Amino acid sequence: MVIDKKEAKEEFEGVHLRHGNISLVLDSYDNLFSDFDPRPYSEKGLSDDFLIECRKALRQREDITELRLLIPASKRHGQDEPVIKKRLKEHFRKHFILEQKEIGKIKKEGMVWFFIGSVILMISTFLYEYEGPINPILKFAWDFLVIISQPAGWFTMWEGLNKIFVYPQDHSPDYTFYKKMSEANIYFLNY
């Protein structure tokens, strides 16, 4: 049986394209960028449609190592591809760092909330242990302060823990997307 090199290459690429990588078919390089941005490829803003398609493709796969952009051979320009790859990497890396900073900010805020809640609970404990004034009106105000400070302390402390451990994971799909995309290798292939 004689195997044609072209057929073998197409079979290899077809199998290779299906294994855990994102492959997107483009009409031209312009599909990657905003139609409203006249700047060169090195500065141009990415198209929302392209980013949406990347997100969809990423949701279907757990882990990616490659982003393959399939362009007709007649429309490929070798000199533009390194510039475009660099622009894509810069975009993904920039947004990954922004998301990372936002998560760090939320966690720091959570630590502050946790600390304040802990302080409120310590003060509440001291207020509870101290008998307070004997005057009935002041005693009522004292007891009210003790009663209100306990749930306030617990709420603040638990909200702080939520901001440290739960909230960032629930509200950071962009973080995961940009992290994976910034780590992926980008290739241009013919179709």
Short mmCIF file of N, CA and C in Angstrom, two decimals:
data_model
loop_
_atom_site.label_atom_id
_atom_site.label_comp_id
_atom_site.label_asym_id
_atom_site.label_seq_id
_atom_site.Cartn_x
_atom_site.Cartn_y
_atom_site.Cartn_z
N MET A 1 0.84 -1.18 0.00
CA MET A 1 0.00 0.00 0.00
C MET A 1 0.89 1.24 0.00
N VAL A 2 0.66 2.13 -0.93
CA VAL A 2 1.43 3.35 -1.06
C VAL A 2 0.67 4.48 -0.37
N ILE A 3 1.35 5.19 0.51
CA ILE A 3 0.72 6.30 1.23
C ILE A 3 1.28 7.60 0.68
N ASP A 4 0.41 8.43 0.24
CA ASP A 4 0.78 9.73 -0.29
C ASP A 4 1.21 10.62 0.89
N LYS A 5 2.31 11.37 0.71
CA LYS A 5 2.80 12.24 1.79
C LYS A 5 1.76 13.30 2.16
N LYS A 6 1.08 13.82 1.16
CA LYS A 6 0.07 14.85 1.42
C LYS A 6 -1.08 14.28 2.26
N GLU A 7 -1.54 13.08 1.92
CA GLU A 7 -2.61 12.44 2.69
C GLU A 7 -2.17 12.15 4.11
N ALA A 8 -0.93 11.68 4.28
CA ALA A 8 -0.40 11.39 5.62
C ALA A 8 -0.33 12.66 6.45
N LYS A 9 0.11 13.77 5.83
CA LYS A 9 0.20 15.04 6.55
C LYS A 9 -1.19 15.52 6.97
N GLU A 10 -2.16 15.43 6.05
CA GLU A 10 -3.51 15.87 6.37
C GLU A 10 -4.12 15.01 7.49
N GLU A 11 -3.87 13.72 7.45
CA GLU A 11 -4.37 12.83 8.50
C GLU A 11 -3.73 13.17 9.84
N PHE A 12 -2.39 13.40 9.83
CA PHE A 12 -1.69 13.77 11.06
C PHE A 12 -2.23 15.07 11.62
N GLU A 13 -2.37 16.09 10.77
CA GLU A 13 -2.89 17.38 11.23
C GLU A 13 -4.32 17.26 11.72
N GLY A 14 -5.15 16.45 11.05
CA GLY A 14 -6.54 16.27 11.47
C GLY A 14 -6.63 15.65 12.84
N VAL A 15 -5.84 14.62 13.11
CA VAL A 15 -5.82 13.98 14.42
C VAL A 15 -5.24 14.93 15.44
N HIS A 16 -4.16 15.60 15.07
CA HIS A 16 -3.48 16.50 16.00
C HIS A 16 -4.36 17.69 16.39
N LEU A 17 -5.21 18.15 15.49
CA LEU A 17 -6.08 19.28 15.78
C LEU A 17 -7.17 18.93 16.78
N ARG A 18 -7.52 17.67 16.90
CA ARG A 18 -8.61 17.27 17.79
C ARG A 18 -8.19 17.08 19.23
N HIS A 19 -6.92 16.97 19.51
CA HIS A 19 -6.46 16.64 20.86
C HIS A 19 -6.22 17.87 21.72
N GLY A 20 -7.18 18.24 22.57
CA GLY A 20 -7.03 19.22 23.63
C GLY A 20 -6.49 20.58 23.30
N ASN A 21 -6.55 20.99 22.07
CA ASN A 21 -6.09 22.32 21.70
C ASN A 21 -7.25 23.10 21.11
N ILE A 22 -7.16 24.41 21.18
CA ILE A 22 -8.18 25.24 20.59
C ILE A 22 -7.77 25.53 19.15
N SER A 23 -8.65 25.25 18.22
CA SER A 23 -8.43 25.55 16.81
C SER A 23 -9.58 26.41 16.32
N LEU A 24 -9.25 27.56 15.77
CA LEU A 24 -10.27 28.47 15.25
C LEU A 24 -9.98 28.76 13.78
N VAL A 25 -11.01 28.71 12.97
CA VAL A 25 -10.88 28.99 11.54
C VAL A 25 -11.17 30.46 11.32
N LEU A 26 -10.25 31.13 10.64
CA LEU A 26 -10.37 32.56 10.36
C LEU A 26 -10.35 32.79 8.85
N ASP A 27 -11.06 33.82 8.41
CA ASP A 27 -11.01 34.18 6.99
C ASP A 27 -9.70 34.92 6.68
N SER A 28 -9.25 35.72 7.65
CA SER A 28 -8.01 36.48 7.49
C SER A 28 -7.56 36.92 8.88
N TYR A 29 -6.42 37.57 8.93
CA TYR A 29 -5.91 38.07 10.21
C TYR A 29 -6.85 39.10 10.82
N ASP A 30 -7.60 39.79 9.96
CA ASP A 30 -8.50 40.84 10.44
C ASP A 30 -9.60 40.29 11.35
N ASN A 31 -9.90 38.99 11.28
CA ASN A 31 -10.90 38.40 12.18
C ASN A 31 -10.46 38.46 13.64
N LEU A 32 -9.19 38.60 13.87
CA LEU A 32 -8.66 38.65 15.24
C LEU A 32 -8.84 40.01 15.88
N PHE A 33 -8.98 41.04 15.05
CA PHE A 33 -8.94 42.41 15.55
C PHE A 33 -10.24 43.16 15.31
N SER A 34 -10.40 44.23 16.07
CA SER A 34 -11.57 45.08 15.96
C SER A 34 -11.58 45.78 14.59
N ASP A 35 -12.75 45.79 13.97
CA ASP A 35 -12.90 46.48 12.68
C ASP A 35 -12.80 47.99 12.82
N PHE A 36 -13.01 48.50 14.01
CA PHE A 36 -13.03 49.94 14.23
C PHE A 36 -11.67 50.52 14.60
N ASP A 37 -10.67 49.67 14.71
CA ASP A 37 -9.34 50.11 15.14
C ASP A 37 -8.41 50.16 13.93
N PRO A 38 -8.01 51.37 13.51
CA PRO A 38 -7.18 51.49 12.31
C PRO A 38 -5.67 51.29 12.55
N ARG A 39 -5.28 51.07 13.78
CA ARG A 39 -3.85 50.95 14.09
C ARG A 39 -3.25 49.68 13.48
N PRO A 40 -1.92 49.61 13.46
CA PRO A 40 -1.27 48.40 12.93
C PRO A 40 -1.50 47.21 13.87
N TYR A 41 -1.21 46.00 13.36
CA TYR A 41 -1.42 44.78 14.14
C TYR A 41 -0.74 44.81 15.50
N SER A 42 0.37 45.47 15.61
CA SER A 42 1.12 45.48 16.87
C SER A 42 0.41 46.24 17.98
N GLU A 43 -0.58 47.07 17.62
CA GLU A 43 -1.27 47.90 18.62
C GLU A 43 -2.78 47.70 18.61
N LYS A 44 -3.28 47.06 17.62
CA LYS A 44 -4.72 46.94 17.40
C LYS A 44 -5.43 46.20 18.53
N GLY A 45 -6.63 46.64 18.86
CA GLY A 45 -7.44 45.96 19.86
C GLY A 45 -8.03 44.67 19.31
N LEU A 46 -8.16 43.67 20.17
CA LEU A 46 -8.71 42.38 19.73
C LEU A 46 -10.22 42.46 19.57
N SER A 47 -10.71 41.67 18.65
CA SER A 47 -12.14 41.61 18.37
C SER A 47 -12.88 40.91 19.50
N ASP A 48 -14.02 41.47 19.87
CA ASP A 48 -14.86 40.82 20.90
C ASP A 48 -15.32 39.45 20.42
N ASP A 49 -15.64 39.35 19.13
CA ASP A 49 -16.08 38.05 18.58
C ASP A 49 -14.98 37.00 18.73
N PHE A 50 -13.76 37.37 18.46
CA PHE A 50 -12.64 36.44 18.60
C PHE A 50 -12.50 35.99 20.05
N LEU A 51 -12.57 36.94 20.99
CA LEU A 51 -12.44 36.59 22.41
C LEU A 51 -13.59 35.71 22.88
N ILE A 52 -14.80 35.98 22.40
CA ILE A 52 -15.96 35.15 22.76
C ILE A 52 -15.77 33.73 22.25
N GLU A 53 -15.30 33.59 21.02
CA GLU A 53 -15.07 32.25 20.46
C GLU A 53 -13.97 31.51 21.23
N CYS A 54 -12.94 32.24 21.65
CA CYS A 54 -11.88 31.62 22.46
C CYS A 54 -12.46 31.12 23.78
N ARG A 55 -13.32 31.91 24.40
CA ARG A 55 -13.94 31.50 25.67
C ARG A 55 -14.80 30.26 25.48
N LYS A 56 -15.59 30.24 24.41
CA LYS A 56 -16.44 29.08 24.14
C LYS A 56 -15.58 27.83 23.95
N ALA A 57 -14.55 27.96 23.17
CA ALA A 57 -13.68 26.81 22.90
C ALA A 57 -12.98 26.35 24.17
N LEU A 58 -12.60 27.28 25.02
CA LEU A 58 -11.90 26.93 26.26
C LEU A 58 -12.84 26.23 27.24
N ARG A 59 -14.11 26.62 27.26
CA ARG A 59 -15.08 25.99 28.14
C ARG A 59 -15.26 24.51 27.81
N GLN A 60 -15.07 24.16 26.56
CA GLN A 60 -15.25 22.78 26.13
C GLN A 60 -14.05 21.90 26.46
N ARG A 61 -12.95 22.52 26.85
CA ARG A 61 -11.74 21.77 27.16
C ARG A 61 -11.24 22.17 28.54
N GLU A 62 -10.72 21.22 29.26
CA GLU A 62 -10.20 21.48 30.60
C GLU A 62 -8.88 22.24 30.57
N ASP A 63 -8.00 21.79 29.69
CA ASP A 63 -6.67 22.38 29.67
C ASP A 63 -6.22 22.54 28.22
N ILE A 64 -5.56 23.63 27.93
CA ILE A 64 -5.05 23.83 26.59
C ILE A 64 -3.57 24.17 26.66
N THR A 65 -2.87 23.81 25.62
CA THR A 65 -1.47 24.20 25.51
C THR A 65 -1.23 24.97 24.23
N GLU A 66 -2.18 24.90 23.29
CA GLU A 66 -1.99 25.56 22.01
C GLU A 66 -3.28 26.23 21.54
N LEU A 67 -3.10 27.40 20.96
CA LEU A 67 -4.17 28.09 20.26
C LEU A 67 -3.77 28.07 18.79
N ARG A 68 -4.56 27.36 17.99
CA ARG A 68 -4.24 27.21 16.57
C ARG A 68 -5.21 28.06 15.77
N LEU A 69 -4.65 28.94 14.99
CA LEU A 69 -5.45 29.82 14.16
C LEU A 69 -5.29 29.38 12.71
N LEU A 70 -6.36 28.88 12.14
CA LEU A 70 -6.34 28.33 10.79
C LEU A 70 -6.76 29.39 9.79
N ILE A 71 -5.88 29.68 8.84
CA ILE A 71 -6.10 30.74 7.86
C ILE A 71 -5.83 30.16 6.47
N PRO A 72 -6.60 30.57 5.46
CA PRO A 72 -6.33 30.07 4.11
C PRO A 72 -4.87 30.39 3.72
N ALA A 73 -4.24 29.44 3.09
CA ALA A 73 -2.83 29.59 2.71
C ALA A 73 -2.61 30.84 1.85
N SER A 74 -3.58 31.16 1.03
CA SER A 74 -3.43 32.32 0.14
C SER A 74 -3.45 33.66 0.88
N LYS A 75 -3.97 33.66 2.10
CA LYS A 75 -4.08 34.92 2.86
C LYS A 75 -3.05 35.05 3.98
N ARG A 76 -2.18 34.07 4.09
CA ARG A 76 -1.16 34.13 5.14
C ARG A 76 0.02 34.99 4.70
N HIS A 77 0.53 35.77 5.65
CA HIS A 77 1.71 36.60 5.42
C HIS A 77 2.67 36.34 6.56
N GLY A 78 3.76 35.68 6.25
CA GLY A 78 4.73 35.28 7.28
C GLY A 78 5.27 36.42 8.10
N GLN A 79 5.42 37.60 7.52
CA GLN A 79 6.00 38.73 8.26
C GLN A 79 5.02 39.29 9.30
N ASP A 80 3.71 39.09 9.11
CA ASP A 80 2.72 39.60 10.06
C ASP A 80 2.52 38.68 11.25
N GLU A 81 2.76 37.41 11.09
CA GLU A 81 2.43 36.43 12.12
C GLU A 81 3.20 36.62 13.44
N PRO A 82 4.51 36.87 13.42
CA PRO A 82 5.18 37.11 14.71
C PRO A 82 4.65 38.35 15.44
N VAL A 83 4.30 39.38 14.68
CA VAL A 83 3.75 40.61 15.28
C VAL A 83 2.39 40.31 15.90
N ILE A 84 1.57 39.54 15.19
CA ILE A 84 0.23 39.21 15.68
C ILE A 84 0.33 38.30 16.91
N LYS A 85 1.21 37.31 16.86
CA LYS A 85 1.40 36.42 18.03
C LYS A 85 1.80 37.24 19.25
N LYS A 86 2.74 38.16 19.06
CA LYS A 86 3.20 39.00 20.17
C LYS A 86 2.04 39.84 20.71
N ARG A 87 1.23 40.40 19.81
CA ARG A 87 0.09 41.22 20.23
C ARG A 87 -0.92 40.39 21.03
N LEU A 88 -1.20 39.18 20.56
CA LEU A 88 -2.13 38.30 21.28
C LEU A 88 -1.59 37.95 22.66
N LYS A 89 -0.31 37.58 22.72
CA LYS A 89 0.31 37.24 24.01
C LYS A 89 0.27 38.43 24.96
N GLU A 90 0.60 39.62 24.45
CA GLU A 90 0.58 40.84 25.29
C GLU A 90 -0.83 41.08 25.84
N HIS A 91 -1.83 40.93 24.99
CA HIS A 91 -3.21 41.15 25.43
C HIS A 91 -3.60 40.18 26.53
N PHE A 92 -3.35 38.89 26.29
CA PHE A 92 -3.73 37.88 27.28
C PHE A 92 -2.95 38.06 28.57
N ARG A 93 -1.67 38.35 28.48
CA ARG A 93 -0.83 38.53 29.66
C ARG A 93 -1.26 39.77 30.46
N LYS A 94 -1.52 40.87 29.76
CA LYS A 94 -1.95 42.11 30.42
C LYS A 94 -3.24 41.88 31.22
N HIS A 95 -4.22 41.24 30.58
CA HIS A 95 -5.49 41.02 31.27
C HIS A 95 -5.38 39.98 32.38
N PHE A 96 -4.49 39.02 32.22
CA PHE A 96 -4.24 38.07 33.29
C PHE A 96 -3.68 38.79 34.52
N ILE A 97 -2.73 39.68 34.31
CA ILE A 97 -2.14 40.44 35.42
C ILE A 97 -3.19 41.33 36.08
N LEU A 98 -4.05 41.97 35.28
CA LEU A 98 -5.11 42.80 35.84
C LEU A 98 -6.07 41.98 36.70
N GLU A 99 -6.45 40.81 36.22
CA GLU A 99 -7.34 39.93 36.99
C GLU A 99 -6.66 39.44 38.26
N GLN A 100 -5.37 39.14 38.16
CA GLN A 100 -4.59 38.68 39.32
C GLN A 100 -4.55 39.78 40.39
N LYS A 101 -4.35 41.02 39.96
CA LYS A 101 -4.33 42.15 40.90
C LYS A 101 -5.70 42.33 41.55
N GLU A 102 -6.76 42.19 40.77
CA GLU A 102 -8.12 42.34 41.30
C GLU A 102 -8.41 41.28 42.36
N ILE A 103 -8.01 40.04 42.11
CA ILE A 103 -8.20 38.96 43.08
C ILE A 103 -7.38 39.23 44.33
N GLY A 104 -6.15 39.71 44.17
CA GLY A 104 -5.30 40.05 45.31
C GLY A 104 -5.93 41.15 46.15
N LYS A 105 -6.52 42.14 45.48
CA LYS A 105 -7.20 43.24 46.17
C LYS A 105 -8.38 42.72 46.98
N ILE A 106 -9.17 41.82 46.39
CA ILE A 106 -10.32 41.25 47.09
C ILE A 106 -9.86 40.45 48.31
N LYS A 107 -8.79 39.68 48.16
CA LYS A 107 -8.28 38.88 49.29
C LYS A 107 -7.74 39.76 50.40
N LYS A 108 -7.05 40.85 50.05
CA LYS A 108 -6.55 41.78 51.07
C LYS A 108 -7.72 42.42 51.81
N GLU A 109 -8.75 42.79 51.07
CA GLU A 109 -9.95 43.35 51.68
C GLU A 109 -10.58 42.32 52.63
N GLY A 110 -10.58 41.08 52.21
CA GLY A 110 -11.11 40.00 53.06
C GLY A 110 -10.32 39.86 54.36
N MET A 111 -8.99 39.98 54.27
CA MET A 111 -8.17 39.90 55.48
C MET A 111 -8.48 41.04 56.44
N VAL A 112 -8.71 42.23 55.87
CA VAL A 112 -9.07 43.38 56.71
C VAL A 112 -10.41 43.12 57.39
N TRP A 113 -11.39 42.63 56.64
CA TRP A 113 -12.70 42.32 57.21
C TRP A 113 -12.56 41.26 58.31
N PHE A 114 -11.77 40.22 58.07
CA PHE A 114 -11.58 39.18 59.06
C PHE A 114 -10.95 39.75 60.33
N PHE A 115 -9.95 40.59 60.18
CA PHE A 115 -9.28 41.20 61.33
C PHE A 115 -10.26 42.08 62.12
N ILE A 116 -11.04 42.90 61.42
CA ILE A 116 -12.01 43.77 62.10
C ILE A 116 -13.05 42.93 62.83
N GLY A 117 -13.53 41.87 62.19
CA GLY A 117 -14.50 40.99 62.84
C GLY A 117 -13.93 40.34 64.08
N SER A 118 -12.67 39.93 64.02
CA SER A 118 -12.01 39.33 65.19
C SER A 118 -11.90 40.34 66.33
N VAL A 119 -11.56 41.57 65.99
CA VAL A 119 -11.44 42.62 67.01
C VAL A 119 -12.81 42.90 67.64
N ILE A 120 -13.85 42.97 66.81
CA ILE A 120 -15.20 43.21 67.34
C ILE A 120 -15.61 42.08 68.28
N LEU A 121 -15.29 40.83 67.93
CA LEU A 121 -15.63 39.70 68.80
C LEU A 121 -14.84 39.73 70.10
N MET A 122 -13.58 40.14 70.05
CA MET A 122 -12.81 40.26 71.30
C MET A 122 -13.39 41.34 72.20
N ILE A 123 -13.74 42.47 71.60
CA ILE A 123 -14.35 43.55 72.38
C ILE A 123 -15.68 43.09 72.96
N SER A 124 -16.46 42.37 72.18
CA SER A 124 -17.75 41.85 72.64
C SER A 124 -17.56 40.91 73.83
N THR A 125 -16.51 40.08 73.76
CA THR A 125 -16.22 39.16 74.87
C THR A 125 -15.87 39.94 76.14
N PHE A 126 -15.04 40.97 76.00
CA PHE A 126 -14.69 41.79 77.18
C PHE A 126 -15.91 42.51 77.73
N LEU A 127 -16.78 43.01 76.83
CA LEU A 127 -17.99 43.69 77.28
C LEU A 127 -18.92 42.72 78.01
N TYR A 128 -18.99 41.50 77.52
CA TYR A 128 -19.84 40.48 78.13
C TYR A 128 -19.35 40.11 79.52
N GLU A 129 -18.03 39.98 79.66
CA GLU A 129 -17.45 39.58 80.93
C GLU A 129 -17.52 40.70 81.98
N TYR A 130 -17.44 41.95 81.53
CA TYR A 130 -17.53 43.07 82.45
C TYR A 130 -19.00 43.30 82.76
N GLU A 131 -19.33 43.46 84.01
CA GLU A 131 -20.73 43.54 84.41
C GLU A 131 -21.42 44.81 83.97
N GLY A 132 -20.70 45.85 83.75
CA GLY A 132 -21.29 47.08 83.26
C GLY A 132 -21.89 47.92 84.38
N PRO A 133 -22.54 49.01 84.00
CA PRO A 133 -23.11 49.93 85.00
C PRO A 133 -24.33 49.33 85.71
N ILE A 134 -24.60 49.89 86.89
CA ILE A 134 -25.72 49.42 87.69
C ILE A 134 -27.00 50.17 87.32
N ASN A 135 -26.90 51.39 86.87
CA ASN A 135 -28.05 52.19 86.47
C ASN A 135 -28.83 51.42 85.39
N PRO A 136 -30.17 51.23 85.55
CA PRO A 136 -30.95 50.41 84.63
C PRO A 136 -30.92 50.92 83.17
N ILE A 137 -30.91 52.23 82.98
CA ILE A 137 -30.89 52.77 81.61
C ILE A 137 -29.54 52.47 80.97
N LEU A 138 -28.45 52.71 81.70
CA LEU A 138 -27.12 52.43 81.18
C LEU A 138 -26.91 50.91 81.03
N LYS A 139 -27.50 50.14 81.92
CA LYS A 139 -27.39 48.67 81.84
C LYS A 139 -28.04 48.16 80.55
N PHE A 140 -29.22 48.74 80.21
CA PHE A 140 -29.89 48.37 78.97
C PHE A 140 -29.01 48.69 77.77
N ALA A 141 -28.43 49.87 77.73
CA ALA A 141 -27.55 50.29 76.62
C ALA A 141 -26.33 49.37 76.55
N TRP A 142 -25.78 49.02 77.71
CA TRP A 142 -24.61 48.13 77.77
C TRP A 142 -24.95 46.75 77.20
N ASP A 143 -26.07 46.19 77.65
CA ASP A 143 -26.49 44.88 77.17
C ASP A 143 -26.79 44.91 75.67
N PHE A 144 -27.41 46.00 75.22
CA PHE A 144 -27.69 46.14 73.79
C PHE A 144 -26.39 46.15 72.99
N LEU A 145 -25.37 46.85 73.47
CA LEU A 145 -24.06 46.91 72.81
C LEU A 145 -23.42 45.52 72.74
N VAL A 146 -23.53 44.75 73.83
CA VAL A 146 -22.98 43.39 73.85
C VAL A 146 -23.72 42.52 72.85
N ILE A 147 -25.04 42.59 72.87
CA ILE A 147 -25.86 41.74 71.98
C ILE A 147 -25.63 42.08 70.51
N ILE A 148 -25.54 43.34 70.19
CA ILE A 148 -25.38 43.74 68.78
C ILE A 148 -23.96 43.49 68.28
N SER A 149 -22.97 43.55 69.16
CA SER A 149 -21.58 43.39 68.72
C SER A 149 -21.25 41.93 68.36
N GLN A 150 -21.92 40.98 68.97
CA GLN A 150 -21.62 39.57 68.65
C GLN A 150 -21.98 39.19 67.22
N PRO A 151 -23.21 39.41 66.75
CA PRO A 151 -23.48 39.06 65.34
C PRO A 151 -22.69 39.95 64.36
N ALA A 152 -22.45 41.20 64.74
CA ALA A 152 -21.66 42.07 63.86
C ALA A 152 -20.24 41.52 63.69
N GLY A 153 -19.66 41.06 64.78
CA GLY A 153 -18.32 40.47 64.70
C GLY A 153 -18.29 39.20 63.89
N TRP A 154 -19.28 38.32 64.13
CA TRP A 154 -19.33 37.07 63.36
C TRP A 154 -19.56 37.34 61.88
N PHE A 155 -20.49 38.23 61.58
CA PHE A 155 -20.76 38.55 60.18
C PHE A 155 -19.51 39.09 59.49
N THR A 156 -18.86 40.04 60.12
CA THR A 156 -17.68 40.66 59.52
C THR A 156 -16.57 39.63 59.34
N MET A 157 -16.37 38.78 60.33
CA MET A 157 -15.32 37.78 60.24
C MET A 157 -15.62 36.76 59.13
N TRP A 158 -16.85 36.26 59.06
CA TRP A 158 -17.21 35.28 58.04
C TRP A 158 -17.21 35.90 56.64
N GLU A 159 -17.61 37.15 56.54
CA GLU A 159 -17.56 37.82 55.24
C GLU A 159 -16.11 37.98 54.78
N GLY A 160 -15.23 38.24 55.72
CA GLY A 160 -13.80 38.31 55.39
C GLY A 160 -13.28 36.98 54.88
N LEU A 161 -13.67 35.88 55.53
CA LEU A 161 -13.25 34.56 55.07
C LEU A 161 -13.83 34.25 53.69
N ASN A 162 -15.06 34.69 53.45
CA ASN A 162 -15.68 34.51 52.14
C ASN A 162 -14.88 35.24 51.06
N LYS A 163 -14.46 36.46 51.37
CA LYS A 163 -13.68 37.24 50.40
C LYS A 163 -12.30 36.63 50.17
N ILE A 164 -11.76 35.96 51.14
CA ILE A 164 -10.44 35.35 50.98
C ILE A 164 -10.52 34.05 50.18
N PHE A 165 -11.49 33.18 50.51
CA PHE A 165 -11.49 31.83 49.95
C PHE A 165 -12.54 31.55 48.88
N VAL A 166 -13.74 32.11 48.99
CA VAL A 166 -14.83 31.72 48.10
C VAL A 166 -15.06 32.72 46.97
N TYR A 167 -15.19 33.98 47.30
CA TYR A 167 -15.54 35.01 46.31
C TYR A 167 -14.60 35.07 45.12
N PRO A 168 -13.28 35.04 45.31
CA PRO A 168 -12.39 35.11 44.14
C PRO A 168 -12.59 33.96 43.15
N GLN A 169 -12.83 32.75 43.64
CA GLN A 169 -13.02 31.62 42.74
C GLN A 169 -14.35 31.70 42.00
N ASP A 170 -15.39 32.18 42.69
CA ASP A 170 -16.71 32.29 42.06
C ASP A 170 -16.79 33.41 41.04
N HIS A 171 -16.02 34.45 41.23
CA HIS A 171 -16.13 35.64 40.39
C HIS A 171 -14.89 35.89 39.54
N SER A 172 -14.18 34.83 39.20
CA SER A 172 -12.97 35.04 38.41
C SER A 172 -12.88 34.13 37.18
N PRO A 173 -13.95 34.01 36.39
CA PRO A 173 -13.79 33.22 35.17
C PRO A 173 -12.82 33.87 34.20
N ASP A 174 -12.75 35.20 34.24
CA ASP A 174 -11.80 35.90 33.38
C ASP A 174 -10.37 35.57 33.78
N TYR A 175 -10.13 35.41 35.07
CA TYR A 175 -8.79 35.06 35.55
C TYR A 175 -8.35 33.73 34.95
N THR A 176 -9.21 32.74 35.02
CA THR A 176 -8.89 31.41 34.49
C THR A 176 -8.68 31.48 32.97
N PHE A 177 -9.56 32.19 32.29
CA PHE A 177 -9.45 32.32 30.84
C PHE A 177 -8.13 32.96 30.44
N TYR A 178 -7.83 34.11 31.02
CA TYR A 178 -6.61 34.82 30.64
C TYR A 178 -5.35 34.08 31.08
N LYS A 179 -5.43 33.37 32.19
CA LYS A 179 -4.26 32.58 32.63
C LYS A 179 -3.96 31.49 31.60
N LYS A 180 -4.97 30.74 31.21
CA LYS A 180 -4.77 29.66 30.24
C LYS A 180 -4.33 30.20 28.88
N MET A 181 -4.95 31.29 28.46
CA MET A 181 -4.61 31.84 27.15
C MET A 181 -3.21 32.45 27.14
N SER A 182 -2.79 33.04 28.25
CA SER A 182 -1.44 33.63 28.30
C SER A 182 -0.36 32.55 28.30
N GLU A 183 -0.70 31.36 28.77
CA GLU A 183 0.26 30.26 28.81
C GLU A 183 0.26 29.43 27.52
N ALA A 184 -0.77 29.58 26.68
CA ALA A 184 -0.88 28.77 25.46
C ALA A 184 0.10 29.24 24.38
N ASN A 185 0.59 28.29 23.63
CA ASN A 185 1.41 28.60 22.46
C ASN A 185 0.46 28.91 21.30
N ILE A 186 0.82 29.89 20.50
CA ILE A 186 -0.04 30.31 19.40
C ILE A 186 0.62 29.90 18.08
N TYR A 187 -0.18 29.25 17.23
CA TYR A 187 0.31 28.80 15.93
C TYR A 187 -0.65 29.23 14.84
N PHE A 188 -0.10 29.54 13.70
CA PHE A 188 -0.91 29.79 12.51
C PHE A 188 -0.71 28.59 11.58
N LEU A 189 -1.83 28.05 11.09
CA LEU A 189 -1.78 26.90 10.20
C LEU A 189 -2.63 27.17 8.96
N ASN A 190 -2.31 26.50 7.89
CA ASN A 190 -3.11 26.59 6.66
C ASN A 190 -4.35 25.72 6.77
N TYR A 191 -5.40 26.14 6.08
CA TYR A 191 -6.54 25.23 5.90
C TYR A 191 -7.00 25.32 4.47
#
